[in-house]
Every structure is written in C-alpha cells, then in structure tokens.
Amino acid sequence: MESMDMASGTSGMDMSPTAATMAAMPSSTASSGMGGMGMGMGNACKISGKFAGSCIGVICLVICLEFLRRLQREYDAYLVKQHRARNAQIHSSVHEKGPDTGHLTDIEANGMGKTDGNHVQVTSKSPESGSMASLKPQRLVPTIFQQAIRALIHMLQFSVAYFIMLLAMYYNGYIIISIIIGSYLGAFIFSWEGIKITDA
C-alpha cells in the first residue's frame, strides 16, 4: 500500500510540470501572434506612408514642370518687351532734329538706326508726307547670354519631363493618377494668364 501511494505521488509530481508547461504554451503563442500582428501593421503603415509621400512628390514634380514652362514663356515675353522699349527709344531719337541746322540727324538721313550689334531699326521716308516712317523688325535675335538662359530653362524642362516619363513607365495606377493630378494643378496655377483677343 505504501508503495502504491508513493508511486501515485511520484506520478502526480511528474505530471504537474508537464501540465503547467502545456498550459503556458497557448498564452505564449497568443502573445507572440499578437506581437507579430503589431509589427506587421507597423510595417504596413510605414510602407503606406512612404508610398503616399512618393505620390505627393510626383505631384510636386509635375507642378514644377508646368512652372518651368511658364518661366520659359515669361522670359521670352520679357525679351520682347525689352526689345520693344529699345526700339521705341531709337525711334524717338531718329525723329529728333539737329540742334542748329534744323535738319534731320545723320541717323535719320542714312535711313537706319541700330540698337546694338543684333537688332537693327530700319527707317525710310514716306513718299506722301516726306517724314520718316519706322519699319518694325521682323524678328528678335537674342544675345549669347540671353540664349544661354533660354537653353538652361529648356534643359531643366526636358530633364523633369524625362523623369516623369520614367515614373509613368512603372505602370502603377497611383503614380499615373498622381501625374494627372499634378498636371491639372500645375496648369491651373501657372497657365492662369491673359488670353489675347485678335479681330478677325
């Protein structure tokens, strides 16, 4: 009898650690599973945040392209405005009379007034009134420095457009939608300018 009690006590002592271990296993498995889910959600949030930032960057890049296009137009308009101001100044100086003789100046007599080495203002006498008539130049030839600036703006515009093309070749729907949104916003901001109305 004593041997049977000792055997039962020994078996009970042997089974208790096993039961405790098996009882602890589900809790540890559940905790590790919850930890894995938390890490997975954190990584997903980081990835989605980075991708959202990429989409915003694409939108800004397309807006930058529209800005460069507007800058090109504004710089060309500035060159034309500057050239017209020089022509107006030359036109007024050509029609001035000599201080003592009351005759036309040498520039007016020669029928030509020059703004600089690139631009020429041609004048001729009107057969009806005998006065000087100014003929507008047919085209504007920029200087080397002005053309260098125009080429620099074109280079930046070409580079940005090439990067946008490479982004579109990812064939990612979100990237393509971002490009379209950036094009709309850029045109809305930088194409808001006056429209010339010409009579038919």
Coordinates of N, CA and C in Angstrom, one line a residue:
M1 N 0.8 -1.2 0.0 CA 0.0 0.0 0.0 C 0.9 1.2 0.0
E2 N 1.9 1.2 0.8 CA 2.7 2.4 0.9 C 3.4 2.6 -0.4
S3 N 3.8 1.5 -1.1 CA 4.5 1.6 -2.4 C 3.6 2.2 -3.5
M4 N 2.3 1.8 -3.4 CA 1.3 2.3 -4.3 C 1.1 3.8 -4.1
D5 N 1.0 4.2 -2.9 CA 0.9 5.7 -2.6 C 2.1 6.5 -3.1
M6 N 3.3 5.9 -2.9 CA 4.5 6.6 -3.3 C 4.5 6.7 -4.8
A7 N 4.0 5.6 -5.5 CA 4.0 5.6 -7.0 C 3.0 6.7 -7.5
S8 N 1.9 6.7 -6.8 CA 0.9 7.7 -7.3 C 1.4 9.1 -7.0
G9 N 2.0 9.3 -5.9 CA 2.6 10.6 -5.6 C 3.7 11.0 -6.6
T10 N 4.5 10.0 -6.9 CA 5.6 10.3 -7.9 C 5.0 10.7 -9.3
S11 N 4.0 9.9 -9.7 CA 3.4 10.2 -11.0 C 2.7 11.5 -11.0
G12 N 2.1 11.9 -9.8 CA 1.4 13.2 -9.7 C 2.4 14.3 -9.8
M13 N 3.6 14.1 -9.2 CA 4.6 15.1 -9.2 C 5.2 15.2 -10.7
D14 N 5.3 14.1 -11.4 CA 5.8 14.1 -12.7 C 4.9 14.8 -13.7
M15 N 3.6 14.6 -13.5 CA 2.6 15.2 -14.4 C 2.4 16.7 -14.2
S16 N 2.6 17.2 -13.0 CA 2.3 18.6 -12.8 C 3.1 19.6 -13.6
P17 N 4.4 19.4 -13.7 CA 5.2 20.3 -14.6 C 4.8 20.2 -16.0
T18 N 4.4 19.1 -16.5 CA 4.0 18.9 -17.9 C 2.7 19.7 -18.2
A19 N 1.8 19.6 -17.3 CA 0.5 20.3 -17.4 C 0.8 21.8 -17.3
A20 N 1.7 22.2 -16.5 CA 1.9 23.7 -16.4 C 2.6 24.2 -17.7
T21 N 3.5 23.3 -18.2 CA 4.1 23.8 -19.5 C 3.1 23.9 -20.6
M22 N 2.2 22.9 -20.7 CA 1.2 22.9 -21.8 C 0.2 24.0 -21.6
A23 N 0.0 24.4 -20.3 CA -0.9 25.5 -20.1 C -0.3 26.8 -20.5
A24 N 1.0 26.9 -20.3 CA 1.7 28.1 -20.6 C 1.9 28.3 -22.1
M25 N 1.9 27.2 -22.9 CA 2.2 27.3 -24.3 C 1.1 28.1 -25.1
P26 N -0.2 27.9 -24.9 CA -1.1 28.8 -25.6 C -1.0 30.2 -25.4
S27 N -0.7 30.6 -24.1 CA -0.6 32.0 -23.8 C 0.6 32.6 -24.5
S28 N 1.8 31.9 -24.5 CA 2.9 32.4 -25.2 C 2.7 32.5 -26.7
T29 N 2.0 31.5 -27.2 CA 1.7 31.5 -28.7 C 0.8 32.7 -29.0
A30 N -0.2 32.9 -28.2 CA -1.1 34.1 -28.4 C -0.3 35.4 -28.3
S31 N 0.6 35.5 -27.3 CA 1.3 36.8 -27.2 C 2.2 37.0 -28.4
S32 N 2.9 35.9 -28.8 CA 3.8 36.1 -30.0 C 3.0 36.4 -31.2
G33 N 1.8 35.8 -31.4 CA 1.0 36.1 -32.5 C 0.5 37.6 -32.5
M34 N 0.1 38.1 -31.4 CA -0.3 39.5 -31.3 C 0.9 40.4 -31.6
G35 N 2.1 40.0 -31.1 CA 3.3 40.8 -31.4 C 3.6 40.9 -32.9
G36 N 3.4 39.7 -33.5 CA 3.7 39.7 -35.0 C 2.7 40.5 -35.7
M37 N 1.4 40.5 -35.3 CA 0.4 41.3 -36.0 C 0.7 42.8 -35.8
G38 N 1.2 43.2 -34.6 CA 1.5 44.6 -34.3 C 2.7 45.0 -35.2
M39 N 3.7 44.1 -35.3 CA 4.9 44.5 -36.2 C 4.4 44.6 -37.6
G40 N 3.6 43.7 -38.0 CA 3.1 43.7 -39.4 C 2.3 45.0 -39.7
M41 N 1.4 45.4 -38.8 CA 0.7 46.6 -39.0 C 1.6 47.8 -39.0
G42 N 2.6 47.8 -38.1 CA 3.5 48.9 -38.1 C 4.3 49.0 -39.4
N43 N 4.8 47.9 -40.0 CA 5.5 47.9 -41.2 C 4.6 48.4 -42.4
A44 N 3.3 47.9 -42.3 CA 2.4 48.3 -43.4 C 2.1 49.8 -43.3
C45 N 2.0 50.4 -42.1 CA 1.8 51.8 -42.0 C 3.0 52.6 -42.5
K46 N 4.2 52.1 -42.2 CA 5.4 52.7 -42.7 C 5.5 52.7 -44.3
I47 N 5.2 51.5 -44.8 CA 5.2 51.4 -46.3 C 4.2 52.3 -46.9
S48 N 2.9 52.3 -46.4 CA 1.9 53.2 -47.0 C 2.2 54.6 -46.8
G49 N 2.9 55.0 -45.7 CA 3.3 56.4 -45.6 C 4.3 56.8 -46.6
K50 N 5.3 55.9 -46.8 CA 6.3 56.2 -47.8 C 5.8 56.3 -49.2
F51 N 4.8 55.4 -49.5 CA 4.2 55.5 -50.8 C 3.4 56.7 -51.0
A52 N 2.7 57.1 -50.0 CA 1.9 58.4 -50.1 C 2.8 59.6 -50.3
G53 N 4.0 59.6 -49.6 CA 5.0 60.6 -49.8 C 5.5 60.6 -51.2
S54 N 5.7 59.4 -51.8 CA 6.1 59.3 -53.2 C 5.1 59.9 -54.1
C55 N 3.8 59.6 -53.9 CA 2.8 60.2 -54.7 C 2.8 61.7 -54.7
I56 N 2.9 62.3 -53.5 CA 2.9 63.7 -53.3 C 4.1 64.3 -54.0
G57 N 5.3 63.6 -53.9 CA 6.5 64.1 -54.6 C 6.3 64.1 -56.2
V58 N 5.6 63.1 -56.7 CA 5.3 63.0 -58.1 C 4.4 64.2 -58.5
I59 N 3.4 64.5 -57.7 CA 2.5 65.7 -58.0 C 3.4 67.0 -58.0
C60 N 4.2 67.1 -57.1 CA 5.1 68.3 -57.0 C 6.0 68.4 -58.2
L61 N 6.5 67.3 -58.7 CA 7.4 67.3 -59.8 C 6.7 67.7 -61.1
V62 N 5.5 67.3 -61.3 CA 4.7 67.7 -62.4 C 4.4 69.2 -62.4
I63 N 4.0 69.6 -61.2 CA 3.8 71.1 -61.0 C 5.0 71.9 -61.3
C64 N 6.2 71.4 -60.9 CA 7.5 72.0 -61.3 C 7.7 72.1 -62.8
L65 N 7.2 71.1 -63.5 CA 7.3 71.1 -65.0 C 6.5 72.2 -65.5
E66 N 5.3 72.4 -65.0 CA 4.4 73.4 -65.5 C 5.0 74.8 -65.2
F67 N 5.7 74.9 -64.0 CA 6.3 76.2 -63.6 C 7.4 76.5 -64.6
L68 N 8.2 75.5 -65.0 CA 9.3 75.8 -66.0 C 8.7 76.2 -67.3
R69 N 7.6 75.6 -67.7 CA 7.0 76.1 -69.0 C 6.5 77.5 -68.9
R70 N 6.0 77.9 -67.8 CA 5.5 79.3 -67.6 C 6.7 80.2 -67.6
L71 N 7.8 79.8 -66.9 CA 9.0 80.6 -66.8 C 9.6 80.8 -68.2
Q72 N 9.6 79.8 -69.1 CA 10.0 80.0 -70.5 C 9.2 81.1 -71.2
R73 N 7.9 81.0 -71.1 CA 7.1 82.0 -71.7 C 7.3 83.4 -71.2
E74 N 7.4 83.5 -69.9 CA 7.6 84.8 -69.2 C 9.0 85.4 -69.6
Y75 N 10.0 84.6 -69.7 CA 11.3 85.1 -70.1 C 11.3 85.6 -71.6
D76 N 10.7 84.8 -72.4 CA 10.6 85.3 -73.8 C 9.8 86.6 -73.9
A77 N 8.7 86.7 -73.2 CA 7.9 87.9 -73.2 C 8.7 89.1 -72.6
Y78 N 9.6 88.8 -71.6 CA 10.4 89.9 -71.1 C 11.4 90.3 -72.2
L79 N 12.0 89.4 -72.9 CA 12.9 89.8 -74.0 C 12.2 90.6 -75.1
V80 N 11.0 90.2 -75.4 CA 10.3 91.0 -76.4 C 9.9 92.4 -75.9
K81 N 9.5 92.5 -74.6 CA 9.2 93.8 -74.0 C 10.5 94.7 -74.0
Q82 N 11.6 94.1 -73.6 CA 12.8 94.9 -73.6 C 13.2 95.3 -75.0
H83 N 13.1 94.5 -76.0 CA 13.4 94.9 -77.3 C 12.5 96.0 -77.9
R84 N 11.2 95.9 -77.5 CA 10.3 97.0 -78.0 C 10.6 98.3 -77.3
A85 N 11.1 98.3 -76.0 CA 11.5 99.5 -75.4 C 12.7 100.1 -76.0
R86 N 13.6 99.3 -76.4 CA 14.8 99.8 -77.1 C 14.4 100.4 -78.5
N87 N 13.5 99.7 -79.2 CA 13.1 100.2 -80.5 C 12.4 101.6 -80.4
A88 N 11.6 101.7 -79.3 CA 10.9 102.9 -79.1 C 11.8 104.1 -78.8
Q89 N 12.9 103.8 -78.0 CA 13.9 104.8 -77.7 C 14.6 105.2 -79.0
I90 N 15.0 104.2 -79.8 CA 15.7 104.5 -81.1 C 14.8 105.3 -82.0
H91 N 13.5 104.9 -82.0 CA 12.5 105.6 -82.9 C 12.4 107.1 -82.5
S92 N 12.4 107.3 -81.2 CA 12.3 108.7 -80.8 C 13.6 109.5 -81.1
S93 N 14.7 108.9 -81.0 CA 16.0 109.5 -81.2 C 16.2 109.8 -82.7
V94 N 15.6 108.9 -83.6 CA 15.8 109.1 -85.0 C 15.0 110.3 -85.5
H95 N 13.8 110.5 -84.9 CA 13.0 111.6 -85.3 C 13.4 113.0 -84.7
E96 N 14.4 113.0 -83.9 CA 14.9 114.3 -83.4 C 15.6 115.1 -84.5
K97 N 15.5 116.4 -84.4 CA 16.2 117.2 -85.4 C 17.5 117.8 -84.8
G98 N 18.4 118.2 -85.7 CA 19.6 118.8 -85.3 C 19.5 120.0 -84.5
P99 N 20.3 120.3 -83.6 CA 20.1 121.5 -82.7 C 20.3 122.8 -83.4
D100 N 21.1 122.9 -84.4 CA 21.4 124.2 -85.0 C 20.8 124.4 -86.4
T101 N 20.9 123.3 -87.2 CA 20.5 123.4 -88.6 C 19.1 123.2 -88.8
G102 N 18.4 122.5 -87.9 CA 17.0 122.2 -88.1 C 16.8 121.1 -89.0
H103 N 17.8 120.4 -89.5 CA 17.7 119.3 -90.4 C 17.7 118.0 -89.7
L104 N 17.5 116.9 -90.4 CA 17.5 115.6 -89.8 C 18.9 115.2 -89.4
T105 N 18.9 114.4 -88.4 CA 20.2 113.9 -88.0 C 20.8 112.9 -89.0
D106 N 22.1 112.5 -88.7 CA 22.8 111.6 -89.7 C 22.1 110.3 -89.7
I107 N 21.6 109.8 -88.5 CA 21.0 108.5 -88.4 C 19.7 108.5 -89.3
E108 N 19.0 109.6 -89.2 CA 17.7 109.7 -90.0 C 18.0 109.9 -91.5
A109 N 19.1 110.6 -91.8 CA 19.4 110.8 -93.2 C 19.9 109.5 -93.8
N110 N 20.6 108.7 -93.1 CA 21.0 107.4 -93.6 C 19.9 106.4 -93.7
G111 N 18.8 106.7 -93.0 CA 17.7 105.8 -93.1 C 17.8 104.5 -92.3
M112 N 18.7 104.5 -91.2 CA 18.9 103.3 -90.5 C 19.3 103.7 -89.0
G113 N 18.8 103.1 -88.1 CA 19.2 103.3 -86.7 C 19.4 101.9 -86.0
K114 N 20.5 101.8 -85.3 CA 20.9 100.5 -84.8 C 20.8 100.5 -83.2
T115 N 20.2 99.5 -82.7 CA 20.1 99.4 -81.2 C 21.4 98.8 -80.7
D116 N 21.9 97.7 -81.3 CA 23.1 97.1 -80.9 C 23.6 96.3 -82.1
G117 N 24.5 95.3 -81.8 CA 25.0 94.5 -82.8 C 24.0 93.5 -83.4
N118 N 22.9 93.3 -82.7 CA 22.0 92.2 -83.2 C 20.7 92.8 -83.8
H119 N 20.3 94.0 -83.3 CA 19.0 94.5 -83.7 C 19.2 95.8 -84.5
V120 N 18.4 95.9 -85.6 CA 18.5 97.0 -86.5 C 17.1 97.6 -86.7
Q121 N 17.0 98.9 -86.5 CA 15.7 99.6 -86.8 C 15.9 100.3 -88.1
V122 N 15.1 99.9 -89.1 CA 15.2 100.5 -90.4 C 14.1 101.6 -90.6
T123 N 14.5 102.7 -91.1 CA 13.6 103.8 -91.4 C 13.7 104.2 -92.8
S124 N 12.6 104.8 -93.3 CA 12.5 105.3 -94.7 C 11.6 106.5 -94.8
K125 N 11.8 107.3 -95.8 CA 10.9 108.5 -95.9 C 9.6 108.1 -96.6
S126 N 8.5 108.6 -96.1 CA 7.2 108.4 -96.6 C 7.1 109.2 -97.9
P127 N 6.6 108.7 -99.0 CA 6.5 109.4 -100.2 C 5.4 110.5 -100.2
E128 N 4.4 110.3 -99.3 CA 3.3 111.3 -99.2 C 3.7 112.5 -98.4
S129 N 4.2 112.3 -97.2 CA 4.5 113.4 -96.3 C 5.9 113.8 -96.2
G130 N 6.8 113.0 -96.7 CA 8.2 113.3 -96.6 C 8.8 113.1 -95.2
S131 N 8.1 112.6 -94.3 CA 8.6 112.3 -92.9 C 9.1 110.9 -92.9
M132 N 9.8 110.6 -91.7 CA 10.4 109.3 -91.5 C 9.4 108.3 -91.0
A133 N 9.3 107.2 -91.6 CA 8.4 106.1 -91.2 C 9.3 104.9 -90.7
S134 N 9.0 104.4 -89.5 CA 9.7 103.4 -88.9 C 9.2 102.0 -89.3
L135 N 10.0 101.1 -89.7 CA 9.6 99.8 -90.1 C 10.0 98.9 -88.9
K136 N 9.1 98.1 -88.4 CA 9.4 97.2 -87.3 C 10.2 96.0 -87.7
P137 N 11.2 95.6 -86.9 CA 12.0 94.5 -87.3 C 11.2 93.2 -87.3
Q138 N 11.5 92.3 -88.2 CA 10.8 91.1 -88.4 C 10.9 90.1 -87.3
R139 N 12.1 90.0 -86.7 CA 12.3 89.0 -85.7 C 13.3 89.6 -84.6
L140 N 13.4 88.9 -83.5 CA 14.3 89.3 -82.4 C 15.3 88.2 -82.3
V141 N 16.6 88.5 -82.4 CA 17.7 87.6 -82.2 C 18.3 87.8 -80.8
P142 N 18.1 86.8 -79.9 CA 18.7 87.0 -78.5 C 20.2 87.1 -78.6
T143 N 20.8 87.7 -77.5 CA 22.2 87.7 -77.4 C 22.7 86.3 -76.9
I144 N 24.0 86.1 -76.8 CA 24.5 84.8 -76.3 C 24.1 84.6 -74.9
F145 N 24.1 85.6 -74.0 CA 23.8 85.4 -72.6 C 22.3 85.1 -72.5
Q146 N 21.4 85.8 -73.3 CA 20.0 85.5 -73.2 C 19.7 84.1 -73.8
Q147 N 20.4 83.7 -74.8 CA 20.1 82.4 -75.4 C 20.6 81.3 -74.4
A148 N 21.7 81.6 -73.6 CA 22.2 80.6 -72.6 C 21.1 80.4 -71.5
I149 N 20.5 81.5 -71.1 CA 19.4 81.3 -70.1 C 18.2 80.6 -70.7
R150 N 17.9 80.8 -71.9 CA 16.8 80.1 -72.5 C 17.1 78.6 -72.7
A151 N 18.3 78.3 -73.0 CA 18.7 76.9 -73.2 C 18.7 76.2 -71.8
L152 N 19.1 77.0 -70.7 CA 19.1 76.4 -69.4 C 17.7 76.0 -68.9
I153 N 16.8 76.9 -69.2 CA 15.4 76.6 -68.8 C 14.9 75.4 -69.6
H154 N 15.2 75.4 -70.9 CA 14.8 74.2 -71.7 C 15.4 72.9 -71.2
M155 N 16.7 73.0 -70.8 CA 17.3 71.8 -70.3 C 16.6 71.3 -69.0
L156 N 16.3 72.2 -68.1 CA 15.6 71.8 -66.9 C 14.2 71.2 -67.2
Q157 N 13.5 71.9 -68.1 CA 12.2 71.4 -68.5 C 12.3 70.0 -69.1
F158 N 13.3 69.8 -70.0 CA 13.4 68.5 -70.6 C 13.8 67.4 -69.6
S159 N 14.6 67.7 -68.6 CA 15.1 66.7 -67.6 C 13.9 66.3 -66.7
V160 N 13.1 67.3 -66.3 CA 11.9 67.0 -65.4 C 10.9 66.1 -66.2
A161 N 10.7 66.5 -67.5 CA 9.7 65.7 -68.3 C 10.2 64.3 -68.5
Y162 N 11.6 64.1 -68.6 CA 12.1 62.8 -68.8 C 11.9 61.9 -67.5
F163 N 12.1 62.5 -66.3 CA 11.9 61.8 -65.1 C 10.4 61.4 -64.9
I164 N 9.5 62.3 -65.3 CA 8.1 62.0 -65.2 C 7.8 60.8 -66.1
M165 N 8.4 60.8 -67.3 CA 8.2 59.7 -68.2 C 8.6 58.3 -67.6
L166 N 9.8 58.4 -67.0 CA 10.3 57.2 -66.3 C 9.4 56.7 -65.2
L167 N 8.8 57.7 -64.4 CA 7.9 57.3 -63.4 C 6.6 56.7 -64.0
A168 N 6.1 57.2 -65.1 CA 4.9 56.6 -65.7 C 5.2 55.2 -66.2
M169 N 6.4 54.9 -66.5 CA 6.8 53.5 -67.0 C 6.7 52.5 -65.9
Y170 N 6.5 52.9 -64.7 CA 6.3 51.9 -63.6 C 5.0 51.2 -63.8
Y171 N 4.1 51.8 -64.6 CA 2.7 51.3 -64.8 C 2.0 51.0 -63.5
N172 N 2.2 52.0 -62.6 CA 1.5 51.9 -61.3 C 0.3 52.9 -61.4
G173 N -0.9 52.4 -61.1 CA -2.0 53.3 -61.2 C -2.0 54.5 -60.4
Y174 N -1.5 54.4 -59.1 CA -1.4 55.5 -58.2 C -0.5 56.6 -58.7
I175 N 0.7 56.1 -59.3 CA 1.7 57.1 -59.8 C 1.1 57.8 -61.0
I176 N 0.4 57.1 -61.9 CA -0.2 57.7 -63.1 C -1.3 58.7 -62.7
I177 N -2.1 58.4 -61.7 CA -3.1 59.3 -61.2 C -2.4 60.5 -60.6
S178 N -1.3 60.3 -59.9 CA -0.6 61.5 -59.3 C -0.1 62.4 -60.4
I179 N 0.4 61.8 -61.5 CA 0.9 62.6 -62.6 C -0.2 63.4 -63.2
I180 N -1.4 62.8 -63.4 CA -2.5 63.6 -63.9 C -3.0 64.7 -63.0
I181 N -3.0 64.4 -61.7 CA -3.4 65.4 -60.7 C -2.4 66.6 -60.7
G182 N -1.1 66.3 -60.8 CA 0.0 67.3 -60.8 C -0.2 68.1 -62.1
S183 N -0.5 67.5 -63.2 CA -0.7 68.3 -64.5 C -1.8 69.2 -64.3
Y184 N -2.9 68.8 -63.7 CA -4.1 69.7 -63.6 C -3.8 70.8 -62.6
L185 N -3.1 70.6 -61.5 CA -2.8 71.6 -60.6 C -1.8 72.6 -61.2
G186 N -0.8 72.1 -61.9 CA 0.2 72.9 -62.5 C -0.4 73.8 -63.5
A187 N -1.3 73.3 -64.4 CA -1.9 74.1 -65.4 C -2.8 75.1 -64.8
F188 N -3.5 74.7 -63.7 CA -4.4 75.7 -63.0 C -3.7 76.9 -62.4
I189 N -2.5 76.6 -61.9 CA -1.7 77.7 -61.2 C -1.0 78.5 -62.2
F190 N -0.2 77.8 -63.1 CA 0.8 78.6 -63.9 C 0.3 78.9 -65.4
S191 N -0.9 78.4 -65.7 CA -1.5 78.8 -67.0 C -2.6 79.8 -66.9
W192 N -2.7 80.3 -65.7 CA -3.7 81.3 -65.4 C -3.2 82.7 -65.9
E193 N -3.3 83.0 -67.2 CA -2.8 84.2 -67.7 C -3.8 84.8 -68.7
G194 N -3.5 86.0 -69.2 CA -4.4 86.6 -70.1 C -4.4 86.0 -71.5
I195 N -5.5 86.0 -72.1 CA -5.7 85.4 -73.5 C -5.8 86.6 -74.4
K196 N -5.0 86.6 -75.5 CA -5.0 87.6 -76.5 C -6.2 87.4 -77.4
I197 N -6.9 88.5 -77.6 CA -8.1 88.5 -78.5 C -7.7 89.3 -79.7
T198 N -7.8 88.7 -80.9 CA -7.5 89.3 -82.1 C -8.7 89.4 -83.0
D199 N -8.9 90.6 -83.6 CA -10.0 90.7 -84.5 C -9.8 90.0 -85.8
A200 N -10.9 89.3 -86.2 CA -10.8 88.5 -87.5 C -10.7 89.5 -88.7

